[in-house]
Coordinates of C-alpha atoms and ligand atoms in Angstrom, one line a residue:
M21 CA 14.4 11.3 -1.7
R22 CA 12.1 14.3 -2.3
I23 CA 8.7 14.4 -3.8
G24 CA 8.2 18.0 -4.6
D25 CA 9.2 19.6 -1.3
I26 CA 8.3 16.5 0.9
E27 CA 11.4 14.9 2.2
I28 CA 11.1 11.1 2.5
D29 CA 14.1 9.4 4.2
P30 CA 14.7 6.6 4.0
S31 CA 12.1 6.0 1.2
V32 CA 10.2 3.0 2.5
M33 CA 6.5 3.4 1.8
L34 CA 3.2 1.7 2.4
A35 CA 1.5 0.7 -0.8
P36 CA -2.1 1.7 -1.4
M37 CA -4.3 -1.3 -0.7
A38 CA -8.1 -1.2 -1.0
G39 CA -9.6 -2.5 2.2
V40 CA -6.3 -2.3 4.0
S41 CA -4.5 1.1 3.8
N42 CA -7.0 3.0 5.9
R43 CA -6.3 5.3 8.8
A44 CA -5.8 2.5 11.2
F45 CA -3.3 0.5 9.2
R46 CA -1.5 3.6 8.0
A47 CA -1.0 4.7 11.6
L48 CA 0.7 1.5 12.6
A49 CA 2.8 1.3 9.4
R50 CA 4.0 4.9 10.1
K51 CA 4.7 4.0 13.7
Q52 CA 6.8 1.1 12.5
G53 CA 8.9 3.3 10.1
A54 CA 7.0 3.7 6.9
T55 CA 8.0 7.2 5.7
L56 CA 5.1 7.7 3.4
C57 CA 1.7 6.0 3.3
I58 CA -0.7 6.1 0.5
S59 CA -4.5 5.6 1.1
E60 CA -6.6 3.0 -0.5
M61 CA -7.9 3.9 -4.0
I62 CA -10.8 6.3 -4.1
N63 CA -13.1 6.3 -7.0
A64 CA -13.3 9.9 -8.4
N65 CA -16.7 9.3 -9.9
A66 CA -18.2 8.3 -6.6
L67 CA -16.7 11.4 -5.0
L68 CA -18.4 13.5 -7.6
H69 CA -21.7 12.0 -6.6
S70 CA -20.9 12.9 -3.0
S71 CA -20.7 9.3 -1.9
A72 CA -20.4 9.4 1.8
K73 CA -18.2 6.3 1.8
S74 CA -15.7 7.8 -0.6
Y75 CA -15.4 11.0 1.5
W76 CA -15.0 8.8 4.5
L77 CA -12.2 6.8 2.8
M78 CA -10.4 10.1 2.2
E79 CA -10.2 11.0 5.9
V80 CA -6.8 11.6 7.3
D81 CA -5.9 11.4 11.0
P82 CA -4.9 14.7 12.7
G83 CA -1.2 15.0 12.4
E84 CA -0.9 12.2 9.9
S85 CA 1.8 13.3 7.5
P86 CA 3.1 12.7 4.9
V87 CA 0.2 10.9 3.5
G88 CA -0.9 10.5 -0.1
I89 CA -4.5 10.1 -1.2
Q90 CA -4.9 7.9 -4.3
I91 CA -7.6 8.6 -6.8
A92 CA -8.8 6.6 -9.7
G93 CA -10.8 7.6 -12.8
S94 CA -10.5 8.5 -16.4
D95 CA -12.2 11.8 -16.9
P96 CA -9.8 14.7 -16.4
E97 CA -12.4 17.1 -14.9
T98 CA -13.7 14.5 -12.4
M99 CA -10.2 13.6 -11.5
A100 CA -9.3 17.3 -11.0
A101 CA -12.3 17.7 -8.7
A102 CA -11.4 14.6 -6.7
A103 CA -7.8 15.9 -6.3
I104 CA -9.1 19.2 -5.0
A105 CA -11.3 17.4 -2.5
A106 CA -8.4 15.2 -1.4
E107 CA -6.2 18.3 -1.0
K108 CA -8.9 19.9 1.2
E109 CA -9.0 16.7 3.4
G110 CA -5.4 17.1 4.3
A111 CA -3.5 15.0 1.7
D112 CA 0.2 15.9 1.3
L113 CA 0.2 14.5 -2.2
I114 CA -2.2 13.1 -4.7
D115 CA -1.4 9.7 -6.2
I116 CA -3.1 8.7 -9.5
N117 CA -4.0 5.0 -9.9
M118 CA -2.8 3.6 -13.2
G119 CA -2.4 0.0 -12.1
C120 CA -5.7 -1.4 -10.9
P121 CA -6.4 -4.5 -13.1
V122 CA -10.0 -5.0 -11.9
Q123 CA -12.5 -5.3 -14.7
K124 CA -15.0 -2.9 -13.1
V125 CA -12.4 -0.2 -13.0
V126 CA -10.8 -1.0 -16.4
K127 CA -14.1 -1.0 -18.3
N128 CA -14.5 2.7 -17.4
G129 CA -11.1 3.5 -18.9
A130 CA -9.5 3.9 -15.5
G131 CA -6.7 2.1 -13.6
S132 CA -4.5 0.1 -15.9
A133 CA -6.7 0.9 -18.9
L134 CA -5.0 4.3 -19.0
L135 CA -1.7 2.4 -19.7
N136 CA -3.2 1.8 -23.2
D137 CA -4.4 5.3 -23.7
F138 CA -1.4 7.6 -23.9
E139 CA -3.2 10.8 -24.7
G140 CA -6.0 10.2 -22.3
A141 CA -3.6 9.4 -19.5
V142 CA -1.6 12.5 -20.1
R143 CA -4.8 14.6 -20.1
V144 CA -5.9 13.1 -16.7
V145 CA -2.5 13.7 -15.2
S146 CA -2.2 17.3 -16.5
A147 CA -5.7 18.2 -15.2
V148 CA -4.8 16.9 -11.8
V149 CA -1.4 18.6 -11.7
S150 CA -3.1 22.0 -12.6
A151 CA -5.9 21.6 -10.1
V152 CA -3.8 21.3 -6.9
K153 CA -0.8 22.9 -5.2
I154 CA 0.5 19.7 -3.6
P155 CA 2.7 17.2 -5.5
V156 CA 1.1 14.7 -7.8
T157 CA 2.5 11.1 -8.3
V158 CA 1.4 8.3 -10.5
K159 CA 1.4 4.6 -9.5
M160 CA 1.4 2.4 -12.5
R161 CA 2.0 -1.1 -13.8
A162 CA 4.6 -1.6 -16.5
G163 CA 2.0 -1.8 -19.3
W164 CA -1.1 -3.8 -20.4
D165 CA 0.8 -6.9 -21.5
D166 CA 4.3 -8.0 -22.6
A167 CA 3.7 -6.5 -26.1
N168 CA 2.8 -3.1 -24.7
I169 CA 5.3 -2.0 -22.0
T170 CA 4.1 1.7 -22.0
A171 CA 5.3 2.8 -18.6
P172 CA 8.7 4.2 -19.6
S173 CA 7.3 6.5 -22.3
L174 CA 4.3 7.4 -20.2
A175 CA 6.5 8.3 -17.2
E176 CA 8.6 10.5 -19.4
A177 CA 5.4 12.3 -20.6
F178 CA 4.1 12.6 -17.0
E179 CA 7.4 14.2 -15.8
R180 CA 7.0 16.8 -18.6
V181 CA 3.5 17.8 -17.4
G182 CA 4.7 18.1 -13.8
V183 CA 4.4 14.8 -12.0
K184 CA 6.8 14.6 -9.0
A185 CA 7.4 10.8 -8.7
I186 CA 6.5 7.5 -10.3
A187 CA 5.7 4.3 -8.3
L188 CA 6.1 1.3 -10.5
H189 CA 4.5 -2.0 -9.8
A190 CA 6.7 -4.2 -11.9
R191 CA 4.1 -6.3 -13.6
T192 CA 1.7 -5.9 -16.5
R193 CA -2.1 -5.8 -16.2
E194 CA -2.2 -9.3 -17.9
D195 CA 0.2 -10.6 -15.3
Q196 CA -2.3 -9.8 -12.5
Y197 CA -0.2 -11.5 -9.8
K198 CA 0.5 -14.7 -11.7
R199 CA 4.2 -14.1 -12.4
P200 CA 6.9 -12.8 -10.2
A201 CA 7.5 -9.0 -10.5
N202 CA 10.1 -8.2 -13.2
W203 CA 12.2 -5.4 -11.6
Q204 CA 13.8 -4.7 -15.0
Y205 CA 10.7 -2.6 -15.7
I206 CA 11.6 -0.4 -12.8
K207 CA 15.0 0.1 -14.3
Q208 CA 13.5 0.9 -17.7
V209 CA 11.4 3.7 -16.2
K210 CA 14.3 5.0 -14.0
E211 CA 16.4 5.4 -17.2
R212 CA 13.8 7.6 -18.8
V213 CA 13.0 10.2 -16.0
G214 CA 14.7 12.6 -13.7
I215 CA 12.0 12.5 -11.0
P216 CA 12.2 9.8 -8.2
V217 CA 11.1 6.3 -9.1
I218 CA 9.7 4.1 -6.4
G219 CA 10.0 0.3 -7.0
N220 CA 7.2 -2.0 -6.0
G221 CA 6.4 -5.7 -6.4
D222 CA 7.4 -8.7 -4.3
I223 CA 9.6 -6.9 -1.7
D224 CA 9.4 -9.0 1.4
T225 CA 12.7 -8.7 3.2
P226 CA 15.3 -6.0 3.9
L227 CA 17.8 -7.8 1.7
N228 CA 15.6 -7.9 -1.4
A229 CA 14.5 -4.2 -0.8
L230 CA 18.2 -3.3 -1.1
R231 CA 18.7 -5.7 -4.0
M232 CA 15.8 -4.1 -5.9
M233 CA 17.2 -0.6 -5.4
E234 CA 20.7 -1.7 -6.5
E235 CA 19.5 -3.6 -9.5
T236 CA 17.2 -0.9 -10.8
G237 CA 18.5 2.4 -9.4
A238 CA 15.1 3.0 -7.8
D239 CA 15.0 5.8 -5.3
G240 CA 12.7 4.1 -2.9
V241 CA 10.6 1.0 -2.2
M242 CA 6.9 0.5 -1.7
I243 CA 5.6 -2.5 0.3
G244 CA 2.2 -4.0 0.0
R245 CA 1.4 -7.6 0.8
A246 CA 4.5 -8.3 2.9
S247 CA 3.2 -5.7 5.5
L248 CA -0.1 -7.5 6.0
G249 CA 0.0 -8.7 9.6
D250 CA 3.7 -7.6 9.7
P251 CA 3.9 -3.8 9.8
W252 CA 7.3 -4.3 11.5
I253 CA 8.7 -4.9 8.0
F254 CA 9.0 -1.2 7.6
K255 CA 11.3 -1.0 10.6
R256 CA 13.3 -4.0 9.5
I257 CA 13.9 -2.4 6.1
T258 CA 14.6 1.2 7.2
H259 CA 17.0 -0.2 9.9
Y260 CA 18.8 -2.3 7.4
L261 CA 19.0 0.5 4.8
R262 CA 20.4 2.9 7.5
Y263 CA 22.7 0.6 9.4
G264 CA 23.2 -2.6 7.3
E265 CA 22.1 -4.9 10.0
P266 CA 19.0 -7.0 10.5
L267 CA 16.5 -6.6 13.3
P268 CA 14.8 -9.6 14.9
A269 CA 11.2 -10.5 13.9
P270 CA 8.5 -9.5 16.3
T271 CA 7.7 -11.7 19.3
A272 CA 4.4 -13.4 19.8
Q273 CA 3.6 -10.8 22.5
E274 CA 4.3 -8.0 20.1
R275 CA 2.2 -9.6 17.4
A276 CA -0.7 -10.0 19.9
E277 CA -0.5 -6.4 21.0
M278 CA -0.3 -5.0 17.5
A279 CA -3.2 -7.2 16.4
L280 CA -5.4 -5.9 19.2
W281 CA -4.3 -2.3 18.7
H282 CA -5.3 -2.7 15.1
V283 CA -8.7 -4.1 16.1
R284 CA -9.3 -1.3 18.7
R285 CA -8.5 1.4 16.2
M286 CA -10.7 -0.1 13.6
V287 CA -13.6 -0.3 16.1
E288 CA -13.0 3.4 17.0
I289 CA -13.0 4.4 13.3
K290 CA -15.6 2.2 11.8
G291 CA -17.8 1.0 14.7
E292 CA -17.7 -2.6 15.9
P293 CA -19.8 -4.5 13.3
V294 CA -18.0 -3.1 10.3
A295 CA -14.6 -3.1 12.0
I296 CA -14.8 -6.7 13.1
S297 CA -16.1 -8.0 9.7
E298 CA -13.2 -6.2 8.0
M299 CA -10.7 -7.4 10.6
R300 CA -11.5 -11.1 10.3
K301 CA -9.0 -11.6 7.5
Q302 CA -6.5 -9.1 8.8
L303 CA -6.4 -10.6 12.3
A304 CA -5.5 -13.9 10.9
W305 CA -2.4 -12.4 9.2
Y306 CA -1.0 -11.6 12.7
L307 CA -1.5 -15.1 14.1
K308 CA 1.4 -17.0 12.6
G309 CA 4.3 -18.8 13.9
T310 CA 3.5 -22.3 15.1
E311 CA 2.3 -25.5 13.4
D312 CA -1.1 -25.2 15.0
S313 CA -1.5 -21.5 14.2
A314 CA -3.7 -22.4 11.3
L315 CA -6.4 -23.5 13.8
Y316 CA -6.4 -20.0 15.3
R317 CA -6.4 -18.3 12.0
A318 CA -9.4 -20.3 10.9
R319 CA -11.3 -19.2 14.0
C320 CA -10.8 -15.6 13.0
T321 CA -13.6 -16.0 10.5
Q322 CA -16.0 -16.6 13.4
I323 CA -15.4 -13.5 15.5
S324 CA -18.2 -10.9 15.7
T325 CA -17.1 -8.6 18.6
E326 CA -13.9 -7.0 19.9
T327 CA -14.2 -9.3 22.9
D328 CA -14.1 -12.3 20.6
A329 CA -10.9 -11.0 19.0
Q330 CA -9.3 -10.4 22.4
T331 CA -10.2 -13.9 23.6
L332 CA -8.9 -15.5 20.4
V333 CA -5.6 -13.6 20.5
A334 CA -5.1 -14.4 24.2
E335 CA -5.6 -18.1 23.4
W336 CA -3.2 -17.9 20.5
L337 CA -0.6 -16.2 22.6
H338 CA -0.9 -18.7 25.4
H339 CA -0.5 -21.5 22.8
T340 CA 2.5 -19.9 21.1
R341 CA 4.2 -19.5 24.4
N342 CA 4.1 -23.2 24.8
E343 CA 5.3 -24.0 21.4
A344 CA 8.6 -23.2 19.6
L345 CA 8.0 -20.3 17.2
S346 CA 9.0 -21.1 13.6
W347 CA 9.3 -17.6 12.1
N348 CA 12.5 -15.6 12.1
Ligands
LIG23 C1 -5.5 -6.2 -1.1 C2 -4.8 -5.3 -2.1 C3 -5.4 -4.1 -2.4 C4 -4.8 -3.3 -3.4 N1 -5.4 -2.1 -3.7 C5 -4.7 -1.2 -4.4 C6 -5.2 0.1 -4.6 O1 -6.2 0.5 -4.1 N2 -4.4 0.9 -5.4 C7 -3.3 0.5 -6.0 O2 -2.6 1.3 -6.7 N3 -2.8 -0.7 -5.9 C8 -3.4 -1.6 -5.1 N4 -2.9 -2.8 -4.8 C9 -1.6 -3.1 -5.4 C10 -0.4 -2.8 -4.4 O3 -0.4 -1.4 -4.1 C11 0.9 -3.3 -4.9 O4 1.2 -2.6 -6.1 C12 1.0 -4.8 -5.3 O5 0.4 -5.5 -4.2 C13 2.4 -5.2 -5.4 O6 3.2 -4.9 -4.3 P1 3.6 -6.1 -3.2 O7 4.2 -7.2 -3.9 O8 4.5 -5.3 -2.2 O9 2.3 -6.5 -2.6 C14 -3.5 -3.7 -3.9 C15 -2.9 -4.9 -3.6 C16 -3.6 -5.7 -2.6 C17 -2.9 -7.0 -2.2

């Protein structure tokens, strides 16, 4: 699959996830086979006001490529300025957020609110496409609610103004996460455009990645929640798409090493206090596999230093080695 002149093969991507898809997690997703990673959402308004945090969220590791920076907003000029800033930071592509359901974002006309504002959405996209040389993609939900499935016609309009790919999260804004993703929405978008369509929503195994592509004609898959604590999912899917055979799940030792690498990198990037507070939840995602793992996961909320994390992971590893692992 190509997005502009960026070759992505096989097309297995890390979804933008606020609080997760930072430089540390993108690096380990890439190492495990994700062929494109999208940053967490960056608020274009905050960038305009030179928010240090927003600039910092945009940072890209040296040599990190291809990487997309996702921007959110509803004002064309502000979004164009944000896109220019992201291009300068080293983004290979700009992704526009049209899926965020959060009230704070929607009340400003951004995120999934744009799904209900056809002309406004096209104005934002056109402004961003004209502002940068790199490809522009849009990540959207299917529509606001069941009565307003606007993604197919919006995607068609976005292609006309120069968007190079659409990622579709196959739910409406009203669905939030309450219902399973309806992959038929991906098919409906695919039928309306010539640019690549990336399917997203509930992909958690190599088999259902393949099934989604077969059922919808999607050109690629984007994985969010299933990669939390399990970045190996990218390798399992790319391997399956290439060779048609499954790979084994990671061992406890591999999980422990990955978890501690993640903690280490977060500490390097964010400093220990912030890194550890952000890693409490994420560390727990790695510590699965035995009946008693819940006890270790619960203890993740109490860590306050990297040493605490190392001790906890070592204890979990010792415990899992003495227990039969239940994941496969
Ligand atoms: C913690 C979290 C944060 C997210 N943040 C963003 C975001 O910043 N931008 C965005 O477009 N989608 C965001 N999403 C939505 C995901 O990119 C994805 O569309 C959704 O989770 C469905 O895919 P999945 O079933 O593979 O998780 C987020 C999802 C989660 C779970």
